[in-house]
PDB file of C-alpha atoms in Angstrom:
ATOM      1  CA  UNK A   1      97.381 112.151  67.361  1.00  0.00           C
ATOM      2  CA  UNK A   2      99.966 113.222  69.858  1.00  0.00           C
ATOM      3  CA  UNK A   3     101.679 110.585  72.006  1.00  0.00           C
ATOM      4  CA  UNK A   4     100.180 110.419  75.501  1.00  0.00           C
ATOM      5  CA  UNK A   5     102.371 111.353  78.429  1.00  0.00           C
ATOM      6  CA  UNK A   6     103.770 108.327  80.215  1.00  0.00           C
ATOM      7  CA  UNK A   7     104.833 108.293  83.866  1.00  0.00           C
ATOM      8  CA  UNK A   8     108.368 109.746  84.073  1.00  0.00           C
ATOM      9  CA  UNK A   9     109.865 106.353  85.038  1.00  0.00           C
ATOM     10  CA  UNK A  10     108.186 104.642  82.041  1.00  0.00           C
ATOM     11  CA  UNK A  11     109.163 107.471  79.763  1.00  0.00           C
ATOM     12  CA  UNK A  12     112.781 107.285  80.971  1.00  0.00           C
ATOM     13  CA  UNK A  13     112.940 103.473  80.550  1.00  0.00           C
ATOM     14  CA  UNK A  14     111.518 103.794  77.024  1.00  0.00           C
ATOM     15  CA  UNK A  15     113.824 106.591  75.907  1.00  0.00           C
ATOM     16  CA  UNK A  16     116.905 104.861  77.373  1.00  0.00           C
ATOM     17  CA  UNK A  17     115.915 101.551  75.704  1.00  0.00           C
ATOM     18  CA  UNK A  18     114.720 102.639  72.267  1.00  0.00           C
ATOM     19  CA  UNK A  19     115.735 105.393  69.834  1.00  0.00           C
ATOM     20  CA  UNK A  20     112.115 106.222  69.055  1.00  0.00           C
ATOM     21  CA  UNK A  21     108.716 104.683  68.884  1.00  0.00           C
ATOM     22  CA  UNK A  22     107.741 102.489  65.948  1.00  0.00           C
ATOM     23  CA  UNK A  23     104.826 103.352  63.635  1.00  0.00           C
ATOM     24  CA  UNK A  24     102.694 100.692  65.407  1.00  0.00           C
ATOM     25  CA  UNK A  25     103.357 102.355  68.779  1.00  0.00           C
ATOM     26  CA  UNK A  26     102.997 105.880  67.506  1.00  0.00           C
ATOM     27  CA  UNK A  27      99.651 105.015  65.906  1.00  0.00           C
ATOM     28  CA  UNK A  28      98.394 102.953  68.790  1.00  0.00           C
ATOM     29  CA  UNK A  29      99.258 104.696  72.039  1.00  0.00           C
ATOM     30  CA  UNK A  30      97.003 107.753  71.759  1.00  0.00           C
ATOM     31  CA  UNK A  31      93.986 105.568  70.843  1.00  0.00           C
ATOM     32  CA  UNK A  32      94.813 103.053  73.612  1.00  0.00           C
ATOM     33  CA  UNK A  33      95.226 105.882  76.156  1.00  0.00           C
ATOM     34  CA  UNK A  34      91.853 107.271  75.202  1.00  0.00           C
ATOM     35  CA  UNK A  35      90.220 103.907  76.007  1.00  0.00           C
ATOM     36  CA  UNK A  36      89.350 103.102  72.361  1.00  0.00           C
ATOM     37  CA  UNK A  37      89.468  99.595  71.032  1.00  0.00           C
ATOM     38  CA  UNK A  38      92.719  99.642  69.054  1.00  0.00           C
ATOM     39  CA  UNK A  39      93.495  96.841  66.631  1.00  0.00           C
ATOM     40  CA  UNK A  40      97.135  97.088  65.488  1.00  0.00           C
ATOM     41  CA  UNK A  41      98.137  95.190  62.322  1.00  0.00           C
ATOM     42  CA  UNK A  42     101.879  95.324  61.684  1.00  0.00           C
ATOM     43  CA  UNK A  43     104.656  92.874  60.840  1.00  0.00           C
ATOM     44  CA  UNK A  44     106.515  90.791  63.372  1.00  0.00           C
ATOM     45  CA  UNK A  45     109.119  92.811  65.161  1.00  0.00           C
ATOM     46  CA  UNK A  46     107.298  96.117  64.668  1.00  0.00           C
ATOM     47  CA  UNK A  47     106.619  96.809  68.342  1.00  0.00           C
ATOM     48  CA  UNK A  48     102.977  95.628  68.507  1.00  0.00           C
ATOM     49  CA  UNK A  49     103.347  93.876  71.826  1.00  0.00           C
ATOM     50  CA  UNK A  50     105.007  96.878  73.497  1.00  0.00           C
ATOM     51  CA  UNK A  51     102.372  99.128  71.822  1.00  0.00           C
ATOM     52  CA  UNK A  52      99.671  97.004  73.444  1.00  0.00           C
ATOM     53  CA  UNK A  53     101.307  96.599  76.859  1.00  0.00           C
ATOM     54  CA  UNK A  54     103.134  99.806  77.666  1.00  0.00           C
ATOM     55  CA  UNK A  55     100.073 101.928  78.359  1.00  0.00           C
ATOM     56  CA  UNK A  56      98.818  99.175  80.722  1.00  0.00           C
ATOM     57  CA  UNK A  57     102.250  99.014  82.363  1.00  0.00           C
ATOM     58  CA  UNK A  58     102.163 102.809  82.624  1.00  0.00           C
ATOM     59  CA  UNK A  59      98.876 102.601  84.552  1.00  0.00           C
ATOM     60  CA  UNK A  60     100.267 100.023  86.970  1.00  0.00           C
ATOM     61  CA  UNK A  61     103.496 102.023  87.466  1.00  0.00           C
ATOM     62  CA  UNK A  62     101.467 105.178  88.111  1.00  0.00           C
ATOM     63  CA  UNK A  63      99.311 103.322  90.665  1.00  0.00           C
ATOM     64  CA  UNK A  64     102.402 101.827  92.308  1.00  0.00           C
ATOM     65  CA  UNK A  65     104.058 105.248  92.577  1.00  0.00           C
ATOM     66  CA  UNK A  66     100.889 106.756  94.087  1.00  0.00           C
ATOM     67  CA  UNK A  67     100.537 103.888  96.543  1.00  0.00           C
ATOM     68  CA  UNK A  68      97.221 102.737  95.064  1.00  0.00           C
ATOM     69  CA  UNK A  69      98.316  99.490  93.304  1.00  0.00           C
ATOM     70  CA  UNK A  70      95.420  97.124  93.920  1.00  0.00           C
ATOM     71  CA  UNK A  71      95.898  93.506  94.937  1.00  0.00           C
ATOM     72  CA  UNK A  72      94.023  92.057  92.019  1.00  0.00           C
ATOM     73  CA  UNK A  73      94.594  91.329  88.364  1.00  0.00           C
ATOM     74  CA  UNK A  74      94.291  94.396  86.160  1.00  0.00           C
ATOM     75  CA  UNK A  75      95.508  93.070  82.823  1.00  0.00           C
ATOM     76  CA  UNK A  76      94.749  89.756  81.234  1.00  0.00           C
ATOM     77  CA  UNK A  77      96.613  88.668  78.106  1.00  0.00           C
ATOM     78  CA  UNK A  78      95.042  85.590  76.369  1.00  0.00           C
ATOM     79  CA  UNK A  79      97.636  83.786  74.345  1.00  0.00           C
ATOM     80  CA  UNK A  80      96.632  81.109  71.920  1.00  0.00           C
ATOM     81  CA  UNK A  81      99.831  79.172  72.683  1.00  0.00           C
ATOM     82  CA  UNK A  82     101.528  78.488  76.001  1.00  0.00           C
ATOM     83  CA  UNK A  83     104.986  79.113  74.444  1.00  0.00           C
ATOM     84  CA  UNK A  84     103.918  82.546  73.242  1.00  0.00           C
ATOM     85  CA  UNK A  85     102.564  83.299  76.741  1.00  0.00           C
ATOM     86  CA  UNK A  86     106.001  82.463  78.198  1.00  0.00           C
ATOM     87  CA  UNK A  87     107.662  84.832  75.678  1.00  0.00           C
ATOM     88  CA  UNK A  88     105.243  87.567  76.642  1.00  0.00           C
ATOM     89  CA  UNK A  89     106.058  86.957  80.336  1.00  0.00           C
ATOM     90  CA  UNK A  90     109.752  87.404  79.621  1.00  0.00           C
ATOM     91  CA  UNK A  91     109.096  90.529  77.524  1.00  0.00           C
ATOM     92  CA  UNK A  92     107.112  92.040  80.382  1.00  0.00           C
ATOM     93  CA  UNK A  93     109.293  91.162  83.393  1.00  0.00           C
ATOM     94  CA  UNK A  94     112.411  92.716  81.861  1.00  0.00           C
ATOM     95  CA  UNK A  95     111.028  96.248  81.456  1.00  0.00           C
ATOM     96  CA  UNK A  96     109.154  96.040  84.782  1.00  0.00           C
ATOM     97  CA  UNK A  97     112.432  95.124  86.516  1.00  0.00           C
ATOM     98  CA  UNK A  98     114.261  97.982  84.733  1.00  0.00           C
ATOM     99  CA  UNK A  99     111.572 100.519  85.652  1.00  0.00           C
ATOM    100  CA  UNK A 100     111.699  99.299  89.253  1.00  0.00           C
ATOM    101  CA  UNK A 101     115.557  99.788  89.247  1.00  0.00           C
ATOM    102  CA  UNK A 102     115.133 103.291  87.902  1.00  0.00           C
ATOM    103  CA  UNK A 103     112.697 104.060  90.700  1.00  0.00           C
ATOM    104  CA  UNK A 104     115.142 102.747  93.316  1.00  0.00           C
ATOM    105  CA  UNK A 105     117.959 104.802  91.790  1.00  0.00           C
ATOM    106  CA  UNK A 106     115.754 107.876  92.005  1.00  0.00           C
ATOM    107  CA  UNK A 107     115.071 107.138  95.717  1.00  0.00           C
ATOM    108  CA  UNK A 108     111.414 106.373  95.104  1.00  0.00           C
ATOM    109  CA  UNK A 109     111.181 102.545  95.221  1.00  0.00           C
ATOM    110  CA  UNK A 110     108.005 100.949  93.743  1.00  0.00           C
ATOM    111  CA  UNK A 111     106.107  97.983  95.042  1.00  0.00           C
ATOM    112  CA  UNK A 112     106.502  94.928  92.799  1.00  0.00           C
ATOM    113  CA  UNK A 113     104.158  94.706  89.760  1.00  0.00           C
ATOM    114  CA  UNK A 114     103.626  90.987  89.481  1.00  0.00           C
ATOM    115  CA  UNK A 115     103.285  89.053  86.223  1.00  0.00           C
ATOM    116  CA  UNK A 116     102.270  85.383  86.080  1.00  0.00           C
ATOM    117  CA  UNK A 117     101.487  82.770  83.446  1.00  0.00           C
ATOM    118  CA  UNK A 118      98.593  80.398  83.998  1.00  0.00           C
ATOM    119  CA  UNK A 119      98.199  77.527  81.672  1.00  0.00           C
ATOM    120  CA  UNK A 120      96.777  74.012  81.972  1.00  0.00           C
ATOM    121  CA  UNK A 121     100.045  72.659  83.420  1.00  0.00           C
ATOM    122  CA  UNK A 122     100.779  75.415  85.964  1.00  0.00           C
ATOM    123  CA  UNK A 123     101.829  73.694  89.184  1.00  0.00           C
ATOM    124  CA  UNK A 124      99.421  73.746  92.141  1.00  0.00           C
ATOM    125  CA  UNK A 125     101.903  75.777  94.187  1.00  0.00           C
ATOM    126  CA  UNK A 126     101.912  78.553  91.573  1.00  0.00           C
ATOM    127  CA  UNK A 127      98.109  78.457  91.249  1.00  0.00           C
ATOM    128  CA  UNK A 128      97.757  78.793  95.027  1.00  0.00           C
ATOM    129  CA  UNK A 129     100.251  81.717  95.025  1.00  0.00           C
ATOM    130  CA  UNK A 130      98.063  83.498  92.398  1.00  0.00           C
ATOM    131  CA  UNK A 131      95.142  83.278  94.790  1.00  0.00           C
ATOM    132  CA  UNK A 132      97.149  84.563  97.759  1.00  0.00           C
ATOM    133  CA  UNK A 133      99.167  87.207  95.790  1.00  0.00           C
ATOM    134  CA  UNK A 134      97.361  87.831  92.547  1.00  0.00           C
ATOM    135  CA  UNK A 135      99.406  88.895  89.594  1.00  0.00           C
ATOM    136  CA  UNK A 136      98.715  92.408  88.308  1.00  0.00           C
ATOM    137  CA  UNK A 137      99.246  91.059  84.790  1.00  0.00           C
ATOM    138  CA  UNK A 138      98.032  87.584  84.004  1.00  0.00           C
ATOM    139  CA  UNK A 139      99.033  85.746  80.843  1.00  0.00           C
ATOM    140  CA  UNK A 140      96.877  82.744  80.139  1.00  0.00           C
ATOM    141  CA  UNK A 141      95.470  80.457  77.479  1.00  0.00           C
ATOM    142  CA  UNK A 142      91.772  80.299  76.520  1.00  0.00           C
ATOM    143  CA  UNK A 143      91.413  76.933  78.230  1.00  0.00           C
ATOM    144  CA  UNK A 144      93.060  78.096  81.473  1.00  0.00           C
ATOM    145  CA  UNK A 145      90.991  81.337  81.438  1.00  0.00           C
ATOM    146  CA  UNK A 146      87.841  79.227  81.317  1.00  0.00           C
ATOM    147  CA  UNK A 147      89.006  77.427  84.461  1.00  0.00           C
ATOM    148  CA  UNK A 148      89.937  80.696  86.178  1.00  0.00           C
ATOM    149  CA  UNK A 149      86.530  82.343  85.568  1.00  0.00           C
ATOM    150  CA  UNK A 150      84.525  79.288  86.560  1.00  0.00           C
ATOM    151  CA  UNK A 151      86.448  78.668  89.828  1.00  0.00           C
ATOM    152  CA  UNK A 152      85.293  80.861  92.692  1.00  0.00           C
ATOM    153  CA  UNK A 153      88.796  81.303  94.274  1.00  0.00           C
ATOM    154  CA  UNK A 154      90.457  82.522  91.087  1.00  0.00           C
ATOM    155  CA  UNK A 155      87.432  84.519  89.945  1.00  0.00           C
ATOM    156  CA  UNK A 156      87.777  86.608  93.144  1.00  0.00           C
ATOM    157  CA  UNK A 157      91.211  88.008  92.091  1.00  0.00           C
ATOM    158  CA  UNK A 158      90.293  88.715  88.446  1.00  0.00           C
TER     159      UNK A 158
END
C-alpha cells in the first residue's frame, strides 16, 4: 500500500527528523489511515509507537490548522504501566512542539495540541485542569480509565 499523505507540517517534521520510515510504519500507516484495526508486531525500537501515533497526530494537526480542533479528548492511549505512560507523553510532546515551531516559522501558528497523563496518583490540580482544558491526547492506565469513564465530569470530555 502507498503511504498516506500527511499534513505538510507533519511530513516536514518527519522528513527532517528521520531518514525514512521503518517497516512497521510503512506497513501500518496506510491501514491506520483507512480506519482499519492495525496490529503491529515488531521489535523494540522499530517505530511502532510512532506508527501508531503519527496518523492521530496528523489528524489533530490538520484540525488545528483548519481551526476545527475540538476541546475534547480525541485519542486515548491505555498504558499498562504508569512509567511507560510517562515515556509515551515525552515521546509525543517533543514532536508536537517541533511541529508547532515549524508552523510558527511558516507564519501559520497552530493552537496547542494538549497531551496529558492520568494515573491513580495524578494530583487534584491536574485532574481539575483536564476537566477545564481537556487534553487532545490522554495517556492513562486501565485503573485510571475506569475512574474517568465512571465519573460524570471526566466522562464529559472523553
